[in-house]
XYZ file of C-alpha atoms in Angstrom:
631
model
C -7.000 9.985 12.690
C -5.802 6.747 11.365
C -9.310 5.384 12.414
C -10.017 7.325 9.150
C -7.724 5.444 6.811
C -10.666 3.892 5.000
C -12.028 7.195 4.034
C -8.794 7.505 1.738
C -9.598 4.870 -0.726
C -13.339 5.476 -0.383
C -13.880 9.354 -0.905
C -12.480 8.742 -4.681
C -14.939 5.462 -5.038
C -17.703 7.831 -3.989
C -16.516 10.389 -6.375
C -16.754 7.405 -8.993
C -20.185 5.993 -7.705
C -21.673 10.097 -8.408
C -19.713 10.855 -11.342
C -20.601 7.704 -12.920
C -24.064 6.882 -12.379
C -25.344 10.488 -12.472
C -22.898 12.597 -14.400
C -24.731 13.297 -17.374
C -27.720 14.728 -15.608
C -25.207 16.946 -13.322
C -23.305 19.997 -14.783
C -19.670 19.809 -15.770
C -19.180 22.380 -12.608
C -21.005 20.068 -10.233
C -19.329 16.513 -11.660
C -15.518 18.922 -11.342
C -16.323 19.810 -7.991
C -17.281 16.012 -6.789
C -14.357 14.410 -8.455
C -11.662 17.210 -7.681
C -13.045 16.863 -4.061
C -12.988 13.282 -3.334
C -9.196 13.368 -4.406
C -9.184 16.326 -1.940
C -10.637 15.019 1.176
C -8.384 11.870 0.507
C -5.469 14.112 0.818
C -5.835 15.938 4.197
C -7.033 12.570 5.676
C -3.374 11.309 4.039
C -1.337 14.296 5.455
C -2.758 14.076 8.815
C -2.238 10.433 8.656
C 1.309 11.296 7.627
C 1.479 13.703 10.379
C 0.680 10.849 12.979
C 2.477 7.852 11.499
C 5.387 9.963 12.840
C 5.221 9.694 16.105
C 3.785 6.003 16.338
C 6.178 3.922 18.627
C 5.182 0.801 16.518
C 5.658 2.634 13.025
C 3.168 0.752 11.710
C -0.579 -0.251 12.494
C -3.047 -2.711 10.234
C -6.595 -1.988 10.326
C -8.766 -4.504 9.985
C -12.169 -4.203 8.301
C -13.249 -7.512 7.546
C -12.705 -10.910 6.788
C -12.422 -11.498 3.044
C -11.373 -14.921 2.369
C -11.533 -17.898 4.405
C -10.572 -21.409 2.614
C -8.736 -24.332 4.407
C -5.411 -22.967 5.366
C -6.141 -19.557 3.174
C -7.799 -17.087 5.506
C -7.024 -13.565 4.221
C -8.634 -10.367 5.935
C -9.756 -7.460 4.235
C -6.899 -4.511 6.000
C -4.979 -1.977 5.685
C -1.554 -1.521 6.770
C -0.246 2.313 7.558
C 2.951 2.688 7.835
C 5.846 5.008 6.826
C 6.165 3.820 2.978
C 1.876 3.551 2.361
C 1.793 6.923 3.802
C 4.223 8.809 1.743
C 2.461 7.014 -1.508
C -0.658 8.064 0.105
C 0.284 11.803 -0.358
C 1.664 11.759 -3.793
C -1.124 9.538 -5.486
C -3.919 12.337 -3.714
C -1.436 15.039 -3.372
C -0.251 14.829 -7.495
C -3.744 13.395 -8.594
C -5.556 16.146 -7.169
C -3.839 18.892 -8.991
C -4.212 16.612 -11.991
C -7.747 16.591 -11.504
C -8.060 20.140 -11.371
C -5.796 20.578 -14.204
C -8.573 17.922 -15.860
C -11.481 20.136 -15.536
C -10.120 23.234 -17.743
C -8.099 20.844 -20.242
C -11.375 18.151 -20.670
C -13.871 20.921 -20.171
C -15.116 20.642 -24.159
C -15.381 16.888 -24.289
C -18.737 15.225 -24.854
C -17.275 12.616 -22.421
C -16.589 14.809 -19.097
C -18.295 13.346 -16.681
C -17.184 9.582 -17.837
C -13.275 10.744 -17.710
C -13.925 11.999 -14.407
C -15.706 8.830 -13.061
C -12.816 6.648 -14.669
C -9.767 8.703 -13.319
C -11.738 8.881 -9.825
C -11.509 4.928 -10.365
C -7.885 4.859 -11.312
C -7.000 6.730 -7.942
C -9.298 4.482 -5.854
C -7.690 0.917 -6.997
C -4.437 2.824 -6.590
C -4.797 3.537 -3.299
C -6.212 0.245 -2.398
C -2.877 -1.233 -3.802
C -0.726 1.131 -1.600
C -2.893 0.296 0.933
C -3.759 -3.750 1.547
C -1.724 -5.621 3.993
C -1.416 -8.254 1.856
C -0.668 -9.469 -1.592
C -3.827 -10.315 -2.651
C -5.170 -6.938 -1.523
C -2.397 -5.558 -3.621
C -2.970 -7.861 -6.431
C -7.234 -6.714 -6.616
C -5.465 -2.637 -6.543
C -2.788 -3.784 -9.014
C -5.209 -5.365 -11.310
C -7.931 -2.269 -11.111
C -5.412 0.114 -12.057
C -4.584 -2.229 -15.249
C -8.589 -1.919 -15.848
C -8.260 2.006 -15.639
C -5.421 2.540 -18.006
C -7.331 0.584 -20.516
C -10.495 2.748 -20.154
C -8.731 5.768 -20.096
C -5.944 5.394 -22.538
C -9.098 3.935 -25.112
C -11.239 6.805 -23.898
C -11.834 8.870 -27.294
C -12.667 4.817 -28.141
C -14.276 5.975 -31.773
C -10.456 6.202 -33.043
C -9.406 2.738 -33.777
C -5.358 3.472 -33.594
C -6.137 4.529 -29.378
C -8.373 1.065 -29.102
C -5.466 -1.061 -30.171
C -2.929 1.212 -27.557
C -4.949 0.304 -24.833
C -5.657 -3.515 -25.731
C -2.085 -3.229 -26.157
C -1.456 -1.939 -22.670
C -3.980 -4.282 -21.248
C -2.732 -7.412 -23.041
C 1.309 -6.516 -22.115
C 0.372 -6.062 -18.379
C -1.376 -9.284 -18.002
C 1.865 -10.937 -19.284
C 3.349 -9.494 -16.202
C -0.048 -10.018 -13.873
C 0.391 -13.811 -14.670
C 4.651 -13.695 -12.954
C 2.988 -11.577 -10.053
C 0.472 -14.100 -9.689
C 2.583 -17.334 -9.619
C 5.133 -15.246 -7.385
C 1.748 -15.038 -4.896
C 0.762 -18.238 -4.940
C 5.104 -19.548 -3.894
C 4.682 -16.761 -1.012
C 1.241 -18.734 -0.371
C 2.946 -22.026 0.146
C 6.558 -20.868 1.195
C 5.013 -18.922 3.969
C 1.328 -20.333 4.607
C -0.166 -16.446 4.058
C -0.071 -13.765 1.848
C -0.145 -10.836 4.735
C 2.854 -8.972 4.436
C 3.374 -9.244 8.479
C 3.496 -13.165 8.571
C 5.556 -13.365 5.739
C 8.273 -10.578 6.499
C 8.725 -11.782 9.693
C 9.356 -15.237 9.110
C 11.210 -14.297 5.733
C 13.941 -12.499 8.001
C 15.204 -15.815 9.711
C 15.952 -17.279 6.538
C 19.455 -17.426 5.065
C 20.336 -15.646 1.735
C 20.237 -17.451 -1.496
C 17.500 -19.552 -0.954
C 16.564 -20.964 -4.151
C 12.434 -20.129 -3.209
C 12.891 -16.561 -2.030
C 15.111 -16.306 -5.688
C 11.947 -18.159 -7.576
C 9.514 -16.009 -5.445
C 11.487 -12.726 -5.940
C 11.846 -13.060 -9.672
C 8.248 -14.140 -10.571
C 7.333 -10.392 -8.731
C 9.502 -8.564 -10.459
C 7.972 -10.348 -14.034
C 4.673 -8.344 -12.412
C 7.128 -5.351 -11.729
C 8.164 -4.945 -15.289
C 4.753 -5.466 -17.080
C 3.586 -2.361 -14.368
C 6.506 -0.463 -14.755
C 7.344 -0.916 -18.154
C 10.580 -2.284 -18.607
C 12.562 -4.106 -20.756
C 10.900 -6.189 -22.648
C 7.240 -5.029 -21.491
C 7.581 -1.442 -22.209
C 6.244 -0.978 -25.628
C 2.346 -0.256 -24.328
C 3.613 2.698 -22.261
C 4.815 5.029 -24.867
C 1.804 3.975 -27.461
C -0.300 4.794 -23.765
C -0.311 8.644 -24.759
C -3.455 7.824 -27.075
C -5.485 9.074 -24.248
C -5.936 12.537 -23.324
C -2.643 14.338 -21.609
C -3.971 14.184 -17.769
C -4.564 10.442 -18.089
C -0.619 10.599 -19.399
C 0.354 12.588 -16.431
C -1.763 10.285 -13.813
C 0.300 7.271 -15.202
C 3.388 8.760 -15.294
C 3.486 10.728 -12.084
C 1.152 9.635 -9.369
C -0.250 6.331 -10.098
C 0.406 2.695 -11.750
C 3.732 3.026 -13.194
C 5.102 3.086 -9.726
C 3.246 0.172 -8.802
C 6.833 -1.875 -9.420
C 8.580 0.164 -7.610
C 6.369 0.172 -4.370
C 6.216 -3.533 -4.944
C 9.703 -3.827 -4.343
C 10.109 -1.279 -1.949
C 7.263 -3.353 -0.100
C 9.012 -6.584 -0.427
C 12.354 -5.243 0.432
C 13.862 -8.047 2.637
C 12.614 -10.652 0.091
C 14.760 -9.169 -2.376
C 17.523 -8.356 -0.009
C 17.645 -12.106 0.970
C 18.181 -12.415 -3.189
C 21.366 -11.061 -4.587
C 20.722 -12.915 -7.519
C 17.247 -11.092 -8.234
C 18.733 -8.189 -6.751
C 21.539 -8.169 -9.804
C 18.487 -9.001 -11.946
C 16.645 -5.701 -10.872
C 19.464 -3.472 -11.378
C 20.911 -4.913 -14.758
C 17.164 -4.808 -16.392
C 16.778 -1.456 -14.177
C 20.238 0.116 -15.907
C 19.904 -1.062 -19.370
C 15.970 0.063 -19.738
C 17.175 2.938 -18.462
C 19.935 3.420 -21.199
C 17.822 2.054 -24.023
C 14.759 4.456 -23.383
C 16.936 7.814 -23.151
C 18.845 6.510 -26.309
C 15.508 6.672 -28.217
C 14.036 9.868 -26.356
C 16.947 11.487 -28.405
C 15.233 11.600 -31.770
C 11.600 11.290 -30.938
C 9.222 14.344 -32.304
C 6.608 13.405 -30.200
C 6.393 15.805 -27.506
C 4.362 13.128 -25.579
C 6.503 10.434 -26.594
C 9.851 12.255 -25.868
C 8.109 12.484 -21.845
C 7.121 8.984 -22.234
C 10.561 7.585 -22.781
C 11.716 9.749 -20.457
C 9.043 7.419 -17.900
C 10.601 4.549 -19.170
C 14.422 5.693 -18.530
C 13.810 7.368 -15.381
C 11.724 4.030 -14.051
C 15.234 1.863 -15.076
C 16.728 4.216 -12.623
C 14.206 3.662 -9.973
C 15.035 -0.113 -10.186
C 18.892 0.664 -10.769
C 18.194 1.787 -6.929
C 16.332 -0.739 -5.525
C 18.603 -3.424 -7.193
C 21.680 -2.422 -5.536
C 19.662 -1.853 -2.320
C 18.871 1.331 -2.243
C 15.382 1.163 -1.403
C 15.416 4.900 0.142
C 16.720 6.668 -3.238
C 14.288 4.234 -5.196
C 11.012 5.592 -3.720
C 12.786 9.289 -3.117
C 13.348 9.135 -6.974
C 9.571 8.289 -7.310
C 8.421 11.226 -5.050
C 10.346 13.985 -6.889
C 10.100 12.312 -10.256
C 6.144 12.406 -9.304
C 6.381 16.057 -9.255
C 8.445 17.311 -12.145
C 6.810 14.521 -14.618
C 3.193 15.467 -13.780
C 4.473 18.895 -14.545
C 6.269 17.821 -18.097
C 3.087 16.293 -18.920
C 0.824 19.099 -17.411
C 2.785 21.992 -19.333
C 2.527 19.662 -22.889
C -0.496 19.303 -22.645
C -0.939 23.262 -22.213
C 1.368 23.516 -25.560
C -0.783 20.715 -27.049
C -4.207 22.908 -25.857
C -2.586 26.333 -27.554
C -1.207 24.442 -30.367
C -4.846 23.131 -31.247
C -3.952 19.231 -30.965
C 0.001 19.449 -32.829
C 2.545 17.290 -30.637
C 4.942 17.622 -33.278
C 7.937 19.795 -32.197
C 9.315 20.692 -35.522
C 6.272 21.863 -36.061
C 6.320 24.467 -32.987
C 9.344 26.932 -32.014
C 8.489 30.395 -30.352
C 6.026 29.431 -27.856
C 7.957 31.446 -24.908
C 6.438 34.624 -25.404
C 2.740 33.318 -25.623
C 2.705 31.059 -22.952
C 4.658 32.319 -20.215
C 3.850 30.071 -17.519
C 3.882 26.992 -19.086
C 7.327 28.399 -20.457
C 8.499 28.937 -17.348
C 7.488 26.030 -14.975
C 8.463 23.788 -18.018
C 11.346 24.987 -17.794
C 11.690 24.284 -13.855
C 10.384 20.402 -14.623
C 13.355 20.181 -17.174
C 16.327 21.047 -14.825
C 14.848 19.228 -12.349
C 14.390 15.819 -14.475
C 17.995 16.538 -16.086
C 19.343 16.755 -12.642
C 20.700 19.958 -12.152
C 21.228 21.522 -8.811
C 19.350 22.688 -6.497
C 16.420 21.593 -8.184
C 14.413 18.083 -7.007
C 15.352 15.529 -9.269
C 19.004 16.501 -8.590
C 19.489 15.229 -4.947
C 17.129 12.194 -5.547
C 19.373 11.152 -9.058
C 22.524 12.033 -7.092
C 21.599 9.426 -4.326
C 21.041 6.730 -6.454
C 24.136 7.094 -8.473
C 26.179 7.280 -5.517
C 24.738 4.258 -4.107
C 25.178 2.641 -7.675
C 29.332 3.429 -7.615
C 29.552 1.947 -4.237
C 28.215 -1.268 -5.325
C 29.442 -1.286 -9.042
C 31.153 0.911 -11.356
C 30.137 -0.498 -14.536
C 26.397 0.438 -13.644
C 27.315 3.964 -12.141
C 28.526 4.904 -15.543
C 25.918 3.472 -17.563
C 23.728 5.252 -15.193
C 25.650 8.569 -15.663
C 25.343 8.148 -19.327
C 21.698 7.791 -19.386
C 21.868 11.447 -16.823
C 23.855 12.701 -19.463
C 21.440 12.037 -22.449
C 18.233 13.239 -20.314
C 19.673 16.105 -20.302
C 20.236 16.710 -23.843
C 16.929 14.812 -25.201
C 14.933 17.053 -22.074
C 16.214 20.581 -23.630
C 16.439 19.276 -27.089
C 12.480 19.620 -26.534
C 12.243 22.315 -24.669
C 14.830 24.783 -27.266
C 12.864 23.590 -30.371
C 9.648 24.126 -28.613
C 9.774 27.193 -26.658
C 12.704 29.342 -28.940
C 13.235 29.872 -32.363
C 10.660 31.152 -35.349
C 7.220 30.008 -35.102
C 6.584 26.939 -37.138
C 3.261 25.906 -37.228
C 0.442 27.245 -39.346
C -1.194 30.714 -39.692
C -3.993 29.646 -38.202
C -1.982 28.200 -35.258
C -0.258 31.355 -34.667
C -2.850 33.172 -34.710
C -5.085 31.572 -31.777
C -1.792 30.704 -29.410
C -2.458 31.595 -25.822
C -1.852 30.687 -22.510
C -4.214 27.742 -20.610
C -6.748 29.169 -18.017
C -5.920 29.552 -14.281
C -7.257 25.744 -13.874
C -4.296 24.552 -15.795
C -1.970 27.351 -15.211
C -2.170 26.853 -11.157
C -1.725 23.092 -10.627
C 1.155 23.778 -13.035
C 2.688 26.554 -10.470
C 2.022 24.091 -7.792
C 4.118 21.239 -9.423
C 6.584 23.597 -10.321
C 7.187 24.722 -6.245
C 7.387 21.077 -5.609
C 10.063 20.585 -8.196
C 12.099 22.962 -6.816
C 11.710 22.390 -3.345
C 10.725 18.391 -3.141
C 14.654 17.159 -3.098
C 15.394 19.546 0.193
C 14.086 16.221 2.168
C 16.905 14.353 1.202
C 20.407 16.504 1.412
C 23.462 14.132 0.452
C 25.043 13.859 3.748
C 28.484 15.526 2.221
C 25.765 18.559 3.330
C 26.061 17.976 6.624
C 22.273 18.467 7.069
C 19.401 15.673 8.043
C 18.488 13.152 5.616
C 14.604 13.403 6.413
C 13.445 11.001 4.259
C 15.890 8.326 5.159
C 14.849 8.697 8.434
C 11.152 8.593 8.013
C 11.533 5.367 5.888
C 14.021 3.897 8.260
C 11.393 1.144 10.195
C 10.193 -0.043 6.351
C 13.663 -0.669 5.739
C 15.696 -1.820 8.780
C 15.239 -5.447 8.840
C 17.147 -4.894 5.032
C 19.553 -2.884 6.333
C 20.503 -5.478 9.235
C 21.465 -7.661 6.527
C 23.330 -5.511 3.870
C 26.762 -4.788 4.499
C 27.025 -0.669 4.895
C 29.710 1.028 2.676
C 30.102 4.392 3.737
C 31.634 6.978 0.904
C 33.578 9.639 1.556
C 32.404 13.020 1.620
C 34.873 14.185 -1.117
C 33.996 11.243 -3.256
C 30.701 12.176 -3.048
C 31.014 15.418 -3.637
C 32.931 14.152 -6.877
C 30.628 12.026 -7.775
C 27.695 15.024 -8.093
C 30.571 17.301 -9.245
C 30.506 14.880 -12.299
C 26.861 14.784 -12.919
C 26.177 18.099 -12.143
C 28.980 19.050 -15.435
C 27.850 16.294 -17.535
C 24.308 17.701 -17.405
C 25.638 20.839 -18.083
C 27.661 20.166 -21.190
C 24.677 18.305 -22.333
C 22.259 21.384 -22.188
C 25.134 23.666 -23.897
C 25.342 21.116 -26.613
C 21.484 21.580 -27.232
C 21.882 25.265 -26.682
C 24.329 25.361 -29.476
C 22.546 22.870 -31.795
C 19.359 23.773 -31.560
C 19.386 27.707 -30.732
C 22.833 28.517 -32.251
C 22.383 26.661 -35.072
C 18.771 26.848 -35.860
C 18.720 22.746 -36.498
C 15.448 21.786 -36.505
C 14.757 17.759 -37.028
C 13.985 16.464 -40.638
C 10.525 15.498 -41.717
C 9.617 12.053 -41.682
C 11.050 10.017 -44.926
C 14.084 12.025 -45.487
C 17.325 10.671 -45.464
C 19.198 10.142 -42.126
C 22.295 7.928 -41.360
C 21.243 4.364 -40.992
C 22.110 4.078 -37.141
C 19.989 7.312 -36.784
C 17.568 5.547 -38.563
C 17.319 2.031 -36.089
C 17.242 4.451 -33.216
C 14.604 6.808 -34.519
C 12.211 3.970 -35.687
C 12.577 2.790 -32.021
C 14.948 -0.213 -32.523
C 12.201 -1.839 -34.738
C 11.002 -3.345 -30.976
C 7.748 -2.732 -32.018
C 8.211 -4.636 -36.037
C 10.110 -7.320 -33.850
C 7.111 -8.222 -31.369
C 4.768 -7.743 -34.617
C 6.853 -10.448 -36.283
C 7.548 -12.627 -33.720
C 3.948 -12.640 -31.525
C 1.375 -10.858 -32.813
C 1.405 -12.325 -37.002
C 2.038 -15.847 -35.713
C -0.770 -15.526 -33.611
C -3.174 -14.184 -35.744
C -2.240 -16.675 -38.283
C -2.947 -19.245 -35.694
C -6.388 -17.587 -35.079
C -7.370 -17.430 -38.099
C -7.112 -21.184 -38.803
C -8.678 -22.178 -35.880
C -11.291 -19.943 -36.825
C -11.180 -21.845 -40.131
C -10.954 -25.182 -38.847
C -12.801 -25.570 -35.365
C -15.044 -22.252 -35.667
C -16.659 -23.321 -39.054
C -16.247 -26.373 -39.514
C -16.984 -28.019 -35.836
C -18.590 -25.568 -33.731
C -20.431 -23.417 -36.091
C -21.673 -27.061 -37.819
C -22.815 -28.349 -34.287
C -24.672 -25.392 -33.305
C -26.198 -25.870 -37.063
C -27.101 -29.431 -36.275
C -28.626 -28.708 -33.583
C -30.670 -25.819 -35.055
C -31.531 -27.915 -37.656
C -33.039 -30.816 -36.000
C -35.095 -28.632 -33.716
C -36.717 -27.177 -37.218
C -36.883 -30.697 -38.217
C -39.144 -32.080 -34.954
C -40.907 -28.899 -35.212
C -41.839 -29.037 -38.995
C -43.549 -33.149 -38.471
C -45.075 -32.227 -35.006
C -47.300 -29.210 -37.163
C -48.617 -32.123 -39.300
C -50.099 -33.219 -36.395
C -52.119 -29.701 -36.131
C -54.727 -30.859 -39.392
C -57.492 -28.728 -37.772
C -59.935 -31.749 -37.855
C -61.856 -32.280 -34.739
C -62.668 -35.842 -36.035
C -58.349 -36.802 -36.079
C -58.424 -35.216 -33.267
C -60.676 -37.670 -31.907
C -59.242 -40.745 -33.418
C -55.849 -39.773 -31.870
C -57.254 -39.664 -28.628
C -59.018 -42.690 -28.525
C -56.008 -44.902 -29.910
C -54.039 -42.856 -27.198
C -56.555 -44.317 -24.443
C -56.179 -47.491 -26.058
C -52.459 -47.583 -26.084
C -52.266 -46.505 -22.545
C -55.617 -49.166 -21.508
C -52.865 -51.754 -23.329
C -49.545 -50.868 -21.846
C -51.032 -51.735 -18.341
C-alpha cells in the first residue's frame, strides 16, 4: 500500500487540474463531487498507509520518485518519507479537509466563484501534503511555500473587496518575512551537513554535542520560518485579518492545514532542537507569551471569527510551549485534537454566519439555540473541548502539555494555566451571547434563521464525535491505561528522548495538576454563565466609553497602529520618493529618450520617401559611385 503514497498528494492535484481548467463548463454537482473526492481517495490511501506504517520493523521508508536536483555537491531527489509523524498529518490534513470540503459545497453553493474555490482549496491540500510529505527540506520548503500561495488566493478570493486584497497581501507579505529565516536556516543545514535530506542530516546531527553554536544558528533561523507559518509573536497579525475569506478557507487554515506547518517543522526537526536548549527556551518563551497575549485579546473581541482566530493564535503558543520544553508528543497530540474541535468552531460559525445572513457580530445575535440545534449543540461540544474540560479531546492533549510544562518550569506552567483559564471564559463568553439570551439582530434576520443543510450539518456531527472521542488516544498515565499515541510516535522521537533527561511525575501530582485545570476552567465558564446569562451583559457598541486598559486590549494592543507606524508609512514614504526621484525623473526620462530618438530617425528617414522616381535614381547612382570609390 505504501507503493501508493504518491497517489496522496496527487488525487487533490488532479482534483485541481479538473476543477480548474474545466469547472465552469461542469455543474456545481459534478466540480463538488471531483474535489470532495480527490480529498477522499487521499484519505483511505492515508489510513491504510497508517494502518501499515504500524507494523513496519524500520518505522520508516522513503520513496523515491526521481531525481530533482543535481548541482556540484547539491544532489537532492524528488521522495517521500512515510513514517509515523507524516502519516498521522496525512490523516488529519485529508481526514479534516475532506469534511471541510463537503461542508464547502452547501456553504459556497451560491457563489459565482464555485468551481475556482474548489480548484484553489484542492491546491491548498495538495502543497500541504507535499510539505508533510518530502524527505527533505527543500521538498518541504516548495509545500511550505505553495501553501503561502493558497492562503493568498483564498483569503483574497471575493478579490472585488479591496479591505480582503490587502488581508491577503498582508498574509503573503508577513509569511515571506518568515520564508526568508526558513530559507537561510536551509542553506546552514546545506553546508553544516552537505544535504538537505532529513536522513543524512538527523543521523549525523545525533553525534554532535549540545550547544553547538551552528545547530543554535540553524535551529533559530527555522523557527523565524515557524513563526511567520504559525503566527506568532511578532508575525501574527495576518492570521486574524486572514478571516476575509470565506469561513471553510478559515477552518482549512486553522484546523487541517498551514498553520501547523511550524509545528510539524519542529516536530520534524526534533533532535536539532533537542541538541539546542537555547532555541529550545526560545520556542517555549515566544510559544507561552503568544499564547497569553492572544487569549488576553480573544476576551473582548466581537468578531465571532476573530474571537476563533485568536483562539488559533493562543492555542498555537501552546503547541510550541510543548515542543519547547520537549514535549514533542503533546505538541503534535495538541495539533490532532485541536484539528478537530477548531474545524468544528469554525464549521458551526460559519453555520451562524449562513443563518445570520453574513452578521459576525455577537452583540448583534443572542437566541440562536432554538433555531439551530445542531450547530448549537456540536458548538457546544467544540467549546468544552477547546476550554479543556474533561472527558472531552482538547482536555487530555492540554493536560499533557501543562504537565510536561511544570516539570520543566513553573513560571511557564502557570502562565500556561492562565491562558487555559481565559479560553475558557473568552470560548463561552461567545458561545452564551450567541446561542442564549433575546434575539438581537434585525426583523428581517429573525425572521429567515434556520438551520444549515445536511452538507454542513453532517461534517459538523462528524467533528463533533472526534472532539469527544479524539483525546481517548492519549490517557495521562495517572489512568493507568496505554498512551497510544506516545507509542506510535515513539521511533520519530527516540533519538530526542536518548538525549533528554526523563523526569517522571507522580501520579498524585498529576492528578493535581488536571485537578487544577479542570476547576479553573470551570470557574471560568460559571463566571460567563453569571455575566453573560445571569446578568444579561451584552458588550457595548463600538465608540462608547470603556476603561482605558479595556480599551488597549480591545483595539488589539495597537500591534496593528504600531507595525503601520513603524513599517508600513516609512516605507511607503520611501516608495513614493523613489517613485519621484528614480521613476520620473531617470527611468521614465530614459525610456522617453529613447522613444524620442527613434521618432526622431524615423521622422528624417521619411524625407527620404519624396515619391520621385528621378531622386530615386540620383540616389542610386551616387550610391554605386560611393561604393565604385570606397574600393
Amino acid at each position: 500500500m505504501i507503493k501508493l503514497i504518491t497517489l496522496i498528494p496527487l488525487l487533490p492535484l488532479i482534483g485541481f487540474l479538473i476543477t480548474g481548467l474545466f469547472g465552469k463548463k461542469m455543474s456545481k454537482g459534478l466540480v463538488g463531487f471531483v474535489a470532495c473526492g480527490s480529498v477522499l481517495g487521499g484519505f483511505v490511501i492515508s489510513l491504510l498507509v497508517f494502518l501499515q506504517v504500524r507494523s513496519l520493523e524500520s518505522h520508516s521508508i522513503t520513496v523515491n520518485l526521481f531525481d530533482w536536483i543535481s548541482s556540484g555537491k547539491l544532489n537532492v531527489s524528488f521522495s517521500f518519507l512515510v513514517d509515523p509523524l507524516s502519516a498521522l498529518f496525512l490523516l488529519i490534513i485529508t481526514g479534516v479537509g475532506f469534511l471541510i470540503h463537503v461542508y464547502s459545497v452547501g456553504y459556497m453553493h451560491d457563489d459565482e466563484g464555485f468551481s475556482r474555490f474548489f480548484a484553489y482549496l484542492n491546491l491548498f491540500v495538495f502543497f500541504m501534503l507535499l510539505l508533510v510529505l518530502g524527505s527533505n527540506y527543500l521538498l518541504m520548503f516548495v509545500g511550505w511555500e505553495g501553501v503561502g500561495l493558497c492562503s493568498y488566493l483564498l483569503i483574497g478570493f471575493w478579490f472585488k473587496n479591496t479591505a480582503y486584497n490587502n488581508a491577503a497581501k498582508k498574509a503573503f507579505i508577513m509569511n515571506r518575512i518568515g520564508d526568508l529565516g526558513f530559507l537561510l536556516g536551509i542553506i546552514l543545514i546545506f553546508i553544516t551537513f552537505g544535504s538537505t535530506s532529513y536522513a543524512e542530516v538527523f543521523s549525523q546531527a545525533k553525534f554532535f554535542s549540545s550547544e553547538r553554536p551552528v545547530i543554535t544558528a540553524i535551529t533559530l533561523l527555522l523557527f523565524v520560518g515557524a513563526m511567520g507559518k504559525s503566527a506568532q509573536l511578532p508575525l501574527y497579525t495576518w492570521l486574524p485579518d486572514a478571516m476575509a475569506g470565506p469561513t471553510p478557507v478559515s477552518a482549512l487554515i486553522h484546523a487541517a492545514t498551514m498553520v501547523t506547518a511550524g509545528i510539524y517543522m519542529i516536530a520534524r526537526s526534533n533532535i536539532l532542537y533537542t541538541l539546542a536548549p537555547f532555541s529550545m527556551g526560545v520556542v517555549a518563551l515566544v510559544g507561552v507569551i503568544t499564547a497569553l497575549f492572544a487569549a488576553s485579546i480573544g476576551l473582548f473581541q466581537n468578531d465571532i471569527k476573530k474571537v476563533l482566530a485568536y483562539s488559533t493564535v493562543s492555542q498555537l503558543g501552546l503547541m510550541f510551549l510543548a515542543l519547547g520544553v520537549g514535549a514533542y508528543t503533546a505538541g503534535v497530540f495538541h495539533v490532532m485534537t485541536h484539528a478537530f474541535f477548531k474545524a468544528l468552531l469554525f464549521l458551526g460559525a460559519g453555520s451562524v454566519i449562513h443563518a445570520m445572513s453574513g452578521e459576525q457580530d455577537i452583540r448583534n445575535m443572542g437566541g440562536l439555540k432554538k433555531h439551530l440545534p445542531v450547530t448549537f449543540t456540536t458548538f457546544f461540544i467544540a467549546t468544552l473541548a477547546i476550554s479543556g474540560i474533561f472527558p472531552f479531546a482538547g482536555f487530555f492533549s492540554k493536560d499533557e502539555i501543562l504537565a510536561h510544562t511544570f516539570e520543566h518550569n513553573k513560571l511557564l506552567w502557570f502562565l500556561g494555566t492562565i491562558t487555559s483559564a481565559m479560553t475558557g471564559f473568552y470560548m463561552f463568553r461567545l458561545f452564551f451571547l450567541t446561542f442564549y439570551g433575546d434575539f438581537r439582530g434585525t426583523k428581517e434576520q429573525a425572521h429567515h434563521l434556520h438551520e444549515s443543510p445536511k452538507s454542513m450539518t453532517v461534517p459538523l456531527m462528524v467533528l463533533a464525535v472526534l472532539s469527544v472521542v479524539g483525546g481517548f488516544v492519549g490517557l495521562p498515565a495517572a489512568f493507568h491505561m496505554p498512551h497510544f499515541l506516545e507509542g506510535f510516535l515513539e521511533p520519530v522521537f527516540a533519538d530526542s528522548d536518548m538525549k533528554i533527561l526523563p523526569v517522571h511525575m507522580d501520579h498524585n501530582t498529576e492528578i493535581m495538576l488536571m485537578a487544577i485545570a479542570l476547576g479553573i476552567a470551570l470557574v471560568m465558564i460559571y463566571l460567563a454563565y453569571s455575566f453573560y446569562i445571569k446578568q444579561k451583559h451584552v458588550p457595548v457598541a463600538d465608540g462608547s466609553e470603556i476603561n482605558p486598559a479595556q480599551k488597549v486590549v480591545y483595539n488589539k494592543y495597537y500591534v496593528d497602529e504600531l507595525y503601520n507606524a513603524i513599517f508600513t508609512k516609512p516605507l511607503d514614504w520611501l516608495s513614493d520618493k523613489f517613485f519621484r526621484f528614480m521613476e520620473l525623473r531617470f527611468v521614465d526620462a530614459i525610456v522617453n529618450f529613447v522613444g524620442d530618438a527613434v521618432n526622431w530617425c524615423s521622422s528624417m528617414l521619411r524625407l527620404l520617401q519624396t515619391g520621385s522616381i528621378a531622386f530615386y535614381i540620383l540616389i542610386m547612382v551616387l550610391s554605386i559611385a560611393l561604393i565604385l570609390f570606397v574600393k
